Structures are given as C-alpha cells and as structure tokens.
Amino acid sequence: MTERDLGSFDSLTVAADPDGVWTVTLNRPERRNALDAAAVEDLVALFSAAPRAGARAIVLAAAGPHFCAGLDLVEHHRQDRDPASFWQLCLRWHEAFNRIEYGGVPVIAALHGAVVGGGLELAAAAHVRVADATTYFALPEGQRGLFTGGGATIRVAELVGRARMTDMMLTGRVYQGEEAVRVGLAQYLVEGPSLPKALDLARRAAANLPLTNFAICSAISHMRNMSAFDAAYAEAAVAGIVNTQAAARDRLAAFAAGTAPRVRPAGTEGTEGTEGTGGLS
Ligand code: 1HE
C-alpha cells in the first residue's frame, strides 16, 4: 500500500505520520459509522495491508458523534439476507477483526459516544481502548431480535466475563465512565477527547522495536487460544526469537552500562510517556 492508496477507502480515512503512527477514522458519520458489507471489506483491506506498509501503531477513531453503531441494520433489513449469506458476512467481520487483533501492529481505539453491538465487537479487537466522558458500551442485539456475530462471544466475554456479557444482552445494560473501566471495557478514561490520549499511547508503543510489538500484538492473543502447557512452549519459542534480535542489543548494552532509563511509577519527575502511566525515566 502506498501513500496514494491511503485515501482510497469509501468508509475510512487514513492519515500516516512520518513516525509510522497511522490514524484510521471510520467515516460514515451520517450512518453513525454502522458497518455495512463494504465497510467491513475496507477494514479487511486496510488492516491486512498496514503491517507490511510501515504502520508502527494505529489509532482507530471515528467521525461524528458516535464511534460505531454496529451492524448496518438498514442494509441488513433491505437485503433480507438468508442464513448462508449472513454466515458468510460474519466470516468477513471475523477476518477484519482478526487482522486487527493478530496483525502484529498495536491498535489503540479512541472511543466516544456509542460503542454498541458490532461497534463494541470492533473496539474489543483493538489492543487498547481509550474512553471519554461521552463513551458508552452496550450490546443491544438482544432487544433487536438478533445475536452477536462479530466475535463478542469471544472478545467481549473475555473482557467483562460471561455473566456480565449475558446481562448486557438480556437486559440491554449500558456501561460508561469509571464503571466501564472497572469491568474491563476500556483501559483508560479521559476527561477531554479520547483522540489525543490514544495518539499519545500509539506514539509510545511505536517507539518499541517492531518485532517486539509484533509479538505483543499477536502472540498474547494466539496463546490464549492454547492450553497453558502449549502456550508456555510457544512463549519460549517467541522469546527465543524476540529476545535475541539484533535491534535490541543497543538497548541491552545501555542497561548493562547503567545508562538506560529505569522503570518508575506515575508521577515520578522526568517519567517519560503519557500522564498517569508511569514508565521509563
Ligand atoms: C444506522 C444505524 C445502524 C444509526 N445501522 N443505520 N446496534 C444498534 O442497535 C444501534 C442502532 N443505532 C442506535 O441506537 C442509534 O442510531 C445511536 C445510539 C447509535 C445514535 O443515535 P443518534 O440519535 O445519534 O442517531 P440516529 O438518529 O438514531 O441515527 C442517525 C442515522 O444513522 C439514522 O439514519 P437517518 O436516515 O434517519 O438519518 C439511523 O438510521 C442511522 N443509523 N445506527 C444503520 N446500526 C455481525 S452482527 C453485529 C450485530 C449488531 O451490531 S446489531 C446492531 C446493534
């Protein structure tokens, strides 16, 4: 994918910083960024290409008052799909979201407004979620006579637990604010807009070595699909590759020489990184 191609999506805009931080913006605000079949294909194409096109971290943002309203219900109603075609469509959702989760590039979701239904499934595929005061999470499929089809039974259940997800679907329960962070739907809650914080986190992640980020943003997810016994074996293999990479030698040499920064808690003077996270200083 070249710079020229970055603008060639109907439902997304893509902006790439020189430092490899991309901002991908869902851009159907008039539909509240509902995902029609074409938007899902745009996500597949973008997140398939990004790891090989120099993206070192991606912020996933959204235009308009809401992050994402989930499945395009109007398209779904108009197309009057049969079970086989919806089954196939769901597999494309999985392809898109698996590209995000397993692609090896950190994806930070900058959330606002409604993050509901398939919109929550999309957000759950990201590695880090930043919420603002307007953000709210729900799975309204239960009330709409539908069921989740974009991976919520895997990712949302993992984030919040089966009991909470079941409650969300049975009763339409909405989570927001500190409670949403506490139950695991977001890792950060900010007072102002979520985008600057997400960009800050993305820049911080982009400063890591790409092979290390590849392991973080693929191996952790793959290993949760394995038995603990097999995951430990796979982890040793991944560490064998990542922890011996030539690109890490300078960082290790600096630590051995006593010149590398140390890990400090948040609020320590000179701590690098984003407010409230602590880090190296
Ligand atoms: C849509 C959609 C949509 C809005 N598909 N067109 N998802 C839901 O059940 C969420 C459905 N949407 C809503 O509850 C609300 O629209 C919102 C809370 C997201 C936003 O409310 P609001 O007042 O800002 O906007 P609105 O007036 O409701 O919507 C503006 C337009 O966007 C309107 O079209 P218009 O022609 O009347 O202007 C809406 O029809 C349109 N719109 N949401 C299509 N979802 C793989 S399975 C996944 C399962 C699911 O995701 S089920 C869907 C769950």
CSV table of C-alpha atoms and ligand atoms in Angstrom, one decimal:
chain,number,residue,atom,x,y,z
A,1,MET,CA,0.0,0.0,0.0
A,2,THR,CA,1.4,3.4,-1.0
A,3,GLU,CA,0.7,6.9,0.4
A,4,ARG,CA,-1.5,7.4,-2.6
A,5,ASP,CA,-3.6,4.4,-1.8
A,6,LEU,CA,-4.2,5.5,1.8
A,7,GLY,CA,-7.1,7.7,0.8
A,8,SER,CA,-8.8,5.2,-1.4
A,9,PHE,CA,-11.4,3.8,1.0
A,10,ASP,CA,-15.1,4.8,0.9
A,11,SER,CA,-15.8,4.3,4.6
A,12,LEU,CA,-12.4,5.0,6.2
A,13,THR,CA,-9.9,7.8,6.1
A,14,VAL,CA,-6.3,7.0,6.8
A,15,ALA,CA,-3.6,9.5,7.8
A,16,ALA,CA,0.0,8.4,8.2
A,17,ASP,CA,2.5,10.3,10.3
A,18,PRO,CA,6.2,10.2,9.3
A,19,ASP,CA,6.9,8.3,12.5
A,20,GLY,CA,4.7,5.4,11.4
A,21,VAL,CA,1.6,6.3,13.6
A,22,TRP,CA,-1.5,5.9,11.5
A,23,THR,CA,-4.9,7.3,12.3
A,24,VAL,CA,-7.7,5.3,10.7
A,25,THR,CA,-11.0,7.0,11.0
A,26,LEU,CA,-14.4,5.4,10.5
A,27,ASN,CA,-16.1,7.9,8.2
A,28,ARG,CA,-19.8,7.2,7.8
A,29,PRO,CA,-21.0,9.6,10.5
A,30,GLU,CA,-24.4,10.1,8.8
A,31,ARG,CA,-24.9,6.3,9.5
A,32,ARG,CA,-23.2,6.6,12.9
A,33,ASN,CA,-20.4,4.5,11.4
A,34,ALA,CA,-22.6,1.5,11.1
A,35,LEU,CA,-20.7,-1.3,9.4
A,36,ASP,CA,-22.2,-2.3,6.0
A,37,ALA,CA,-20.6,-5.1,4.0
A,38,ALA,CA,-18.4,-2.6,2.1
A,39,ALA,CA,-17.1,-1.0,5.3
A,40,VAL,CA,-16.1,-4.5,6.6
A,41,GLU,CA,-14.2,-5.1,3.3
A,42,ASP,CA,-12.4,-1.7,3.8
A,43,LEU,CA,-11.4,-2.8,7.3
A,44,VAL,CA,-10.1,-6.2,5.9
A,45,ALA,CA,-8.1,-4.4,3.2
A,46,LEU,CA,-6.6,-1.7,5.5
A,47,PHE,CA,-5.7,-4.0,8.4
A,48,SER,CA,-4.3,-6.6,6.0
A,49,ALA,CA,-2.0,-4.1,4.3
A,50,ALA,CA,-1.0,-1.9,7.3
A,51,PRO,CA,1.6,-4.3,8.9
A,52,ARG,CA,3.5,-4.5,5.6
A,53,ALA,CA,3.1,-0.8,4.7
A,54,GLY,CA,5.1,0.6,7.5
A,55,ALA,CA,2.5,1.2,10.2
A,56,ARG,CA,4.1,1.0,13.6
A,57,ALA,CA,1.0,1.8,15.6
A,58,ILE,CA,-2.6,2.6,14.5
A,59,VAL,CA,-5.2,4.8,16.2
A,60,LEU,CA,-8.7,3.7,15.3
A,61,ALA,CA,-11.0,6.7,15.6
A,62,ALA,CA,-14.4,7.7,14.3
A,63,ALA,CA,-16.0,10.8,12.7
A,64,GLY,CA,-19.3,12.2,14.1
A,65,PRO,CA,-21.0,11.9,17.4
A,66,HIS,CA,-20.6,8.1,17.9
A,67,PHE,CA,-17.8,5.6,17.5
A,68,CYS,CA,-19.8,2.9,15.8
A,69,ALA,CA,-23.4,1.7,15.8
A,70,GLY,CA,-22.6,-1.9,14.8
A,71,LEU,CA,-24.1,-3.8,12.0
A,72,ASP,CA,-25.8,-1.7,9.4
A,73,LEU,CA,-29.3,-2.6,10.3
A,74,VAL,CA,-30.8,-0.8,7.3
A,75,GLU,CA,-28.7,-2.7,4.8
A,76,HIS,CA,-29.5,-5.9,6.7
A,77,HIS,CA,-33.2,-5.2,6.6
A,78,ARG,CA,-33.2,-4.2,2.9
A,79,GLN,CA,-31.1,-7.2,1.8
A,80,ASP,CA,-33.3,-9.6,3.6
A,81,ARG,CA,-30.4,-12.0,3.9
A,82,ASP,CA,-30.7,-15.8,4.2
A,83,PRO,CA,-28.7,-17.7,6.8
A,84,ALA,CA,-25.9,-18.7,4.5
A,85,SER,CA,-25.2,-15.2,3.3
A,86,PHE,CA,-25.2,-13.8,6.8
A,87,TRP,CA,-22.9,-16.6,7.9
A,88,GLN,CA,-20.5,-15.6,5.1
A,89,LEU,CA,-20.8,-12.0,6.1
A,90,CYS,CA,-19.9,-12.8,9.7
A,91,LEU,CA,-16.8,-14.6,8.5
A,92,ARG,CA,-15.7,-11.3,6.8
A,93,TRP,CA,-16.3,-9.5,10.1
A,94,HIS,CA,-14.1,-12.1,11.8
A,95,GLU,CA,-11.5,-11.7,9.0
A,96,ALA,CA,-11.4,-7.9,9.6
A,97,PHE,CA,-11.3,-8.1,13.4
A,98,ASN,CA,-8.7,-11.0,13.4
A,99,ARG,CA,-6.5,-8.8,11.2
A,100,ILE,CA,-6.7,-6.1,13.9
A,101,GLU,CA,-6.1,-8.4,16.8
A,102,TYR,CA,-3.4,-10.7,15.3
A,103,GLY,CA,-1.8,-8.4,12.8
A,104,GLY,CA,1.2,-7.5,15.0
A,105,VAL,CA,0.7,-3.8,14.9
A,106,PRO,CA,-0.6,-2.1,18.1
A,107,VAL,CA,-4.1,-0.7,17.6
A,108,ILE,CA,-5.4,1.9,20.0
A,109,ALA,CA,-9.2,2.6,19.8
A,110,ALA,CA,-10.1,6.3,20.5
A,111,LEU,CA,-13.7,5.9,21.6
A,112,HIS,CA,-16.6,8.4,22.0
A,113,GLY,CA,-20.4,8.2,22.1
A,114,ALA,CA,-22.0,4.8,21.3
A,115,VAL,CA,-19.7,1.8,21.1
A,116,VAL,CA,-22.5,-0.7,20.6
A,117,GLY,CA,-23.3,-4.1,19.1
A,118,GLY,CA,-20.8,-4.7,16.4
A,119,GLY,CA,-19.1,-1.4,17.3
A,120,LEU,CA,-18.2,-2.9,20.6
A,121,GLU,CA,-17.0,-6.0,18.8
A,122,LEU,CA,-14.8,-3.8,16.7
A,123,ALA,CA,-13.4,-1.9,19.7
A,124,ALA,CA,-12.8,-5.2,21.5
A,125,ALA,CA,-10.5,-6.3,18.7
A,126,ALA,CA,-8.2,-3.4,19.4
A,127,HIS,CA,-5.3,-3.8,21.9
A,128,VAL,CA,-6.0,-0.7,23.9
A,129,ARG,CA,-9.3,1.2,24.4
A,130,VAL,CA,-9.5,4.8,25.5
A,131,ALA,CA,-12.9,6.1,26.5
A,132,ASP,CA,-14.0,9.7,27.1
A,133,ALA,CA,-16.9,11.0,29.2
A,134,THR,CA,-19.4,10.6,26.3
A,135,THR,CA,-18.5,6.9,25.6
A,136,TYR,CA,-21.0,4.2,26.4
A,137,PHE,CA,-20.9,0.5,25.7
A,138,ALA,CA,-23.9,-1.8,25.1
A,139,LEU,CA,-24.9,-5.0,23.2
A,140,PRO,CA,-28.5,-4.1,22.1
A,141,GLU,CA,-28.7,-7.3,19.9
A,142,GLY,CA,-30.9,-9.0,22.5
A,143,GLN,CA,-33.6,-6.3,22.2
A,144,ARG,CA,-33.3,-6.1,18.4
A,145,GLY,CA,-34.1,-9.8,18.0
A,146,LEU,CA,-30.5,-10.5,16.9
A,147,PHE,CA,-27.4,-12.1,18.3
A,148,THR,CA,-23.8,-11.0,18.2
A,149,GLY,CA,-21.9,-12.1,15.0
A,150,GLY,CA,-18.6,-10.3,15.1
A,151,GLY,CA,-16.8,-12.0,17.9
A,152,ALA,CA,-18.4,-10.6,21.0
A,153,THR,CA,-18.9,-14.1,22.5
A,154,ILE,CA,-15.1,-14.4,22.4
A,155,ARG,CA,-13.7,-10.9,22.9
A,156,VAL,CA,-16.4,-9.1,25.0
A,157,ALA,CA,-16.9,-12.2,27.1
A,158,GLU,CA,-13.2,-12.3,27.7
A,159,LEU,CA,-13.1,-8.6,28.6
A,160,VAL,CA,-16.0,-8.4,31.0
A,161,GLY,CA,-16.7,-12.1,31.8
A,162,ARG,CA,-19.6,-14.3,30.6
A,163,ALA,CA,-22.0,-13.2,33.3
A,164,ARG,CA,-21.7,-9.5,32.5
A,165,MET,CA,-22.0,-10.1,28.8
A,166,THR,CA,-25.1,-12.2,29.3
A,167,ASP,CA,-26.6,-9.5,31.4
A,168,MET,CA,-25.8,-6.8,28.8
A,169,MET,CA,-27.5,-8.9,26.1
A,170,LEU,CA,-30.5,-9.9,28.2
A,171,THR,CA,-31.3,-6.6,29.8
A,172,GLY,CA,-29.6,-4.0,27.5
A,173,ARG,CA,-27.4,-2.8,30.3
A,174,VAL,CA,-25.2,0.1,29.3
A,175,TYR,CA,-21.7,0.7,30.8
A,176,GLN,CA,-19.9,4.0,30.9
A,177,GLY,CA,-17.4,6.1,32.9
A,178,GLU,CA,-15.3,4.5,35.6
A,179,GLU,CA,-17.6,1.5,35.8
A,180,ALA,CA,-16.8,0.7,32.1
A,181,VAL,CA,-13.1,0.8,33.0
A,182,ARG,CA,-13.6,-1.3,36.1
A,183,VAL,CA,-15.4,-4.1,34.3
A,184,GLY,CA,-12.7,-4.1,31.6
A,185,LEU,CA,-14.4,-2.5,28.6
A,186,ALA,CA,-11.7,0.3,28.4
A,187,GLN,CA,-8.2,0.7,29.9
A,188,TYR,CA,-8.3,4.5,30.0
A,189,LEU,CA,-10.9,7.1,30.8
A,190,VAL,CA,-10.0,10.7,29.9
A,191,GLU,CA,-11.7,14.0,30.8
A,192,GLY,CA,-11.3,15.6,27.4
A,193,PRO,CA,-11.4,13.9,24.0
A,194,SER,CA,-10.0,10.4,23.6
A,195,LEU,CA,-8.0,11.0,20.4
A,196,PRO,CA,-5.0,12.9,21.9
A,197,LYS,CA,-4.6,10.3,24.6
A,198,ALA,CA,-4.9,7.5,22.0
A,199,LEU,CA,-2.3,9.2,19.8
A,200,ASP,CA,0.0,9.6,22.8
A,201,LEU,CA,-0.3,5.9,23.6
A,202,ALA,CA,0.2,5.0,20.0
A,203,ARG,CA,3.4,7.1,19.8
A,204,ARG,CA,4.7,5.5,22.9
A,205,ALA,CA,4.0,2.0,21.5
A,206,ALA,CA,5.5,2.9,18.2
A,207,ALA,CA,8.8,3.6,19.9
A,208,ASN,CA,9.2,-0.1,20.8
A,209,LEU,CA,11.0,-2.3,18.4
A,210,PRO,CA,8.6,-3.6,15.7
A,211,LEU,CA,9.4,-7.3,16.3
A,212,THR,CA,8.7,-6.8,20.0
A,213,ASN,CA,5.3,-5.2,19.1
A,214,PHE,CA,4.6,-7.9,16.6
A,215,ALA,CA,5.0,-10.5,19.4
A,216,ILE,CA,2.9,-8.4,21.9
A,217,CYS,CA,0.1,-7.9,19.4
A,218,SER,CA,-0.1,-11.4,18.0
A,219,ALA,CA,1.5,-13.9,20.4
A,220,ILE,CA,-0.6,-12.9,23.5
A,221,SER,CA,-3.8,-13.5,21.5
A,222,HIS,CA,-2.6,-16.7,19.9
A,223,MET,CA,-1.5,-18.1,23.3
A,224,ARG,CA,-4.9,-17.5,24.9
A,225,ASN,CA,-6.2,-20.0,22.4
A,226,MET,CA,-3.8,-22.7,23.6
A,227,SER,CA,-3.6,-24.8,26.6
A,228,ALA,CA,-1.3,-23.3,29.3
A,229,PHE,CA,1.1,-26.1,28.6
A,230,ASP,CA,1.3,-25.4,24.9
A,231,ALA,CA,1.3,-21.6,25.4
A,232,ALA,CA,4.3,-21.9,27.7
A,233,TYR,CA,6.1,-23.8,24.9
A,234,ALA,CA,5.1,-21.3,22.3
A,235,GLU,CA,6.1,-18.4,24.5
A,236,ALA,CA,9.6,-19.8,24.9
A,237,ALA,CA,9.9,-20.0,21.1
A,238,VAL,CA,8.6,-16.4,20.6
A,239,ALA,CA,11.0,-15.2,23.3
A,240,GLY,CA,13.8,-17.1,21.7
A,241,ILE,CA,13.3,-15.0,18.5
A,242,VAL,CA,12.4,-11.6,20.0
A,243,ASN,CA,14.8,-11.6,22.9
A,244,THR,CA,17.8,-12.3,20.7
A,245,GLN,CA,17.0,-9.7,18.0
A,246,ALA,CA,20.0,-7.6,16.9
A,247,ALA,CA,17.9,-4.4,17.1
A,248,ALA,CA,17.6,-4.9,20.9
A,249,ARG,CA,21.4,-5.0,21.5
A,250,ASP,CA,21.8,-1.3,21.9
A,251,ARG,CA,19.0,-1.1,24.5
A,252,LEU,CA,20.5,-4.0,26.4
A,253,ALA,CA,24.0,-2.5,26.2
A,254,ALA,CA,22.8,0.7,27.6
A,255,PHE,CA,21.1,-1.1,30.5
A,256,ALA,CA,24.3,-3.1,31.2
A,257,ALA,CA,26.3,0.2,31.2
A,258,GLY,CA,23.9,1.8,33.6
A,259,THR,CA,22.8,4.5,31.2
A,260,ALA,CA,19.4,3.2,30.3
A,261,PRO,CA,16.3,4.7,31.9
A,262,ARG,CA,14.7,2.8,34.8
A,263,VAL,CA,11.1,1.8,35.4
A,264,ARG,CA,9.4,4.4,37.6
A,265,PRO,CA,5.8,4.8,38.8
A,266,ALA,CA,3.5,7.5,37.6
A,267,GLY,CA,4.2,11.0,39.0
A,268,THR,CA,7.9,10.5,39.2
A,269,GLU,CA,9.8,13.5,38.0
A,270,GLY,CA,11.1,13.0,34.5
A,271,THR,CA,8.9,10.0,33.8
A,272,GLU,CA,8.5,9.6,30.0
A,273,GLY,CA,5.3,8.6,28.4
A,274,THR,CA,1.7,9.5,29.0
A,275,GLU,CA,0.1,11.1,32.0
A,276,GLY,CA,-0.8,8.6,34.7
A,277,THR,CA,1.0,5.6,33.1
A,278,GLY,CA,4.5,5.9,34.6
A,279,GLY,CA,7.3,4.4,32.6
A,280,LEU,CA,11.0,4.7,31.9
A,281,SER,CA,12.9,7.7,33.2
B,1,1HE,C1,-28.0,3.3,11.4
B,1,1HE,C2,-27.5,2.6,12.5
B,1,1HE,C3,-27.3,1.2,12.3
B,1,1HE,C4,-27.8,4.6,13.2
B,1,1HE,N1,-27.5,0.7,11.0
B,1,1HE,N2,-28.2,2.8,10.2
B,1,1HE,N3,-26.7,-1.6,17.0
B,1,1HE,C5,-27.7,-0.9,17.4
B,1,1HE,O1,-28.8,-1.4,17.7
B,1,1HE,C6,-27.5,0.6,17.4
B,1,1HE,C7,-28.5,1.3,16.5
B,1,1HE,N4,-28.4,2.7,16.5
B,1,1HE,C8,-28.7,3.5,17.6
B,1,1HE,O2,-29.2,3.0,18.6
B,1,1HE,C9,-28.6,5.0,17.4
B,1,1HE,O3,-28.6,5.3,16.0
B,1,1HE,C10,-27.3,5.5,18.0
B,1,1HE,C11,-27.4,5.5,19.5
B,1,1HE,C12,-26.0,4.8,17.5
B,1,1HE,C13,-27.1,7.0,17.6
B,1,1HE,O4,-28.3,7.7,17.9
B,1,1HE,P1,-28.5,9.2,17.3
B,1,1HE,O5,-29.7,9.7,17.9
B,1,1HE,O6,-27.2,10.0,17.3
B,1,1HE,O7,-28.7,9.0,15.7
B,1,1HE,P2,-29.9,8.3,14.9
B,1,1HE,O8,-30.9,9.4,14.5
B,1,1HE,O9,-30.5,7.1,15.6
B,1,1HE,O10,-29.2,7.8,13.6
B,1,1HE,C14,-28.7,8.7,12.6
B,1,1HE,C15,-28.8,7.9,11.3
B,1,1HE,O11,-27.9,6.8,11.3
B,1,1HE,C16,-30.2,7.4,11.1
B,1,1HE,O12,-30.5,7.4,9.7
B,1,1HE,P3,-31.4,8.6,9.0
B,1,1HE,O13,-31.5,8.2,7.6
B,1,1HE,O14,-32.7,8.5,9.8
B,1,1HE,O15,-30.7,9.9,9.3
B,1,1HE,C17,-30.1,6.0,11.5
B,1,1HE,O16,-31.0,5.1,10.8
B,1,1HE,C18,-28.6,5.6,11.1
B,1,1HE,N5,-28.1,4.5,11.9
B,1,1HE,N6,-27.4,3.3,13.6
B,1,1HE,C19,-27.9,1.5,10.0
B,1,1HE,N7,-26.8,0.4,13.2
B,1,1HE,C20,-22.1,-9.0,12.9
B,1,1HE,S1,-23.5,-9.0,13.9
B,1,1HE,C21,-23.5,-7.5,14.7
B,1,1HE,C22,-24.8,-7.2,15.4
B,1,1HE,C23,-25.1,-5.8,15.6
B,1,1HE,O17,-24.2,-4.9,15.5
B,1,1HE,S2,-26.7,-5.4,15.8
B,1,1HE,C24,-26.7,-3.6,15.7
B,1,1HE,C25,-26.6,-3.1,17.1
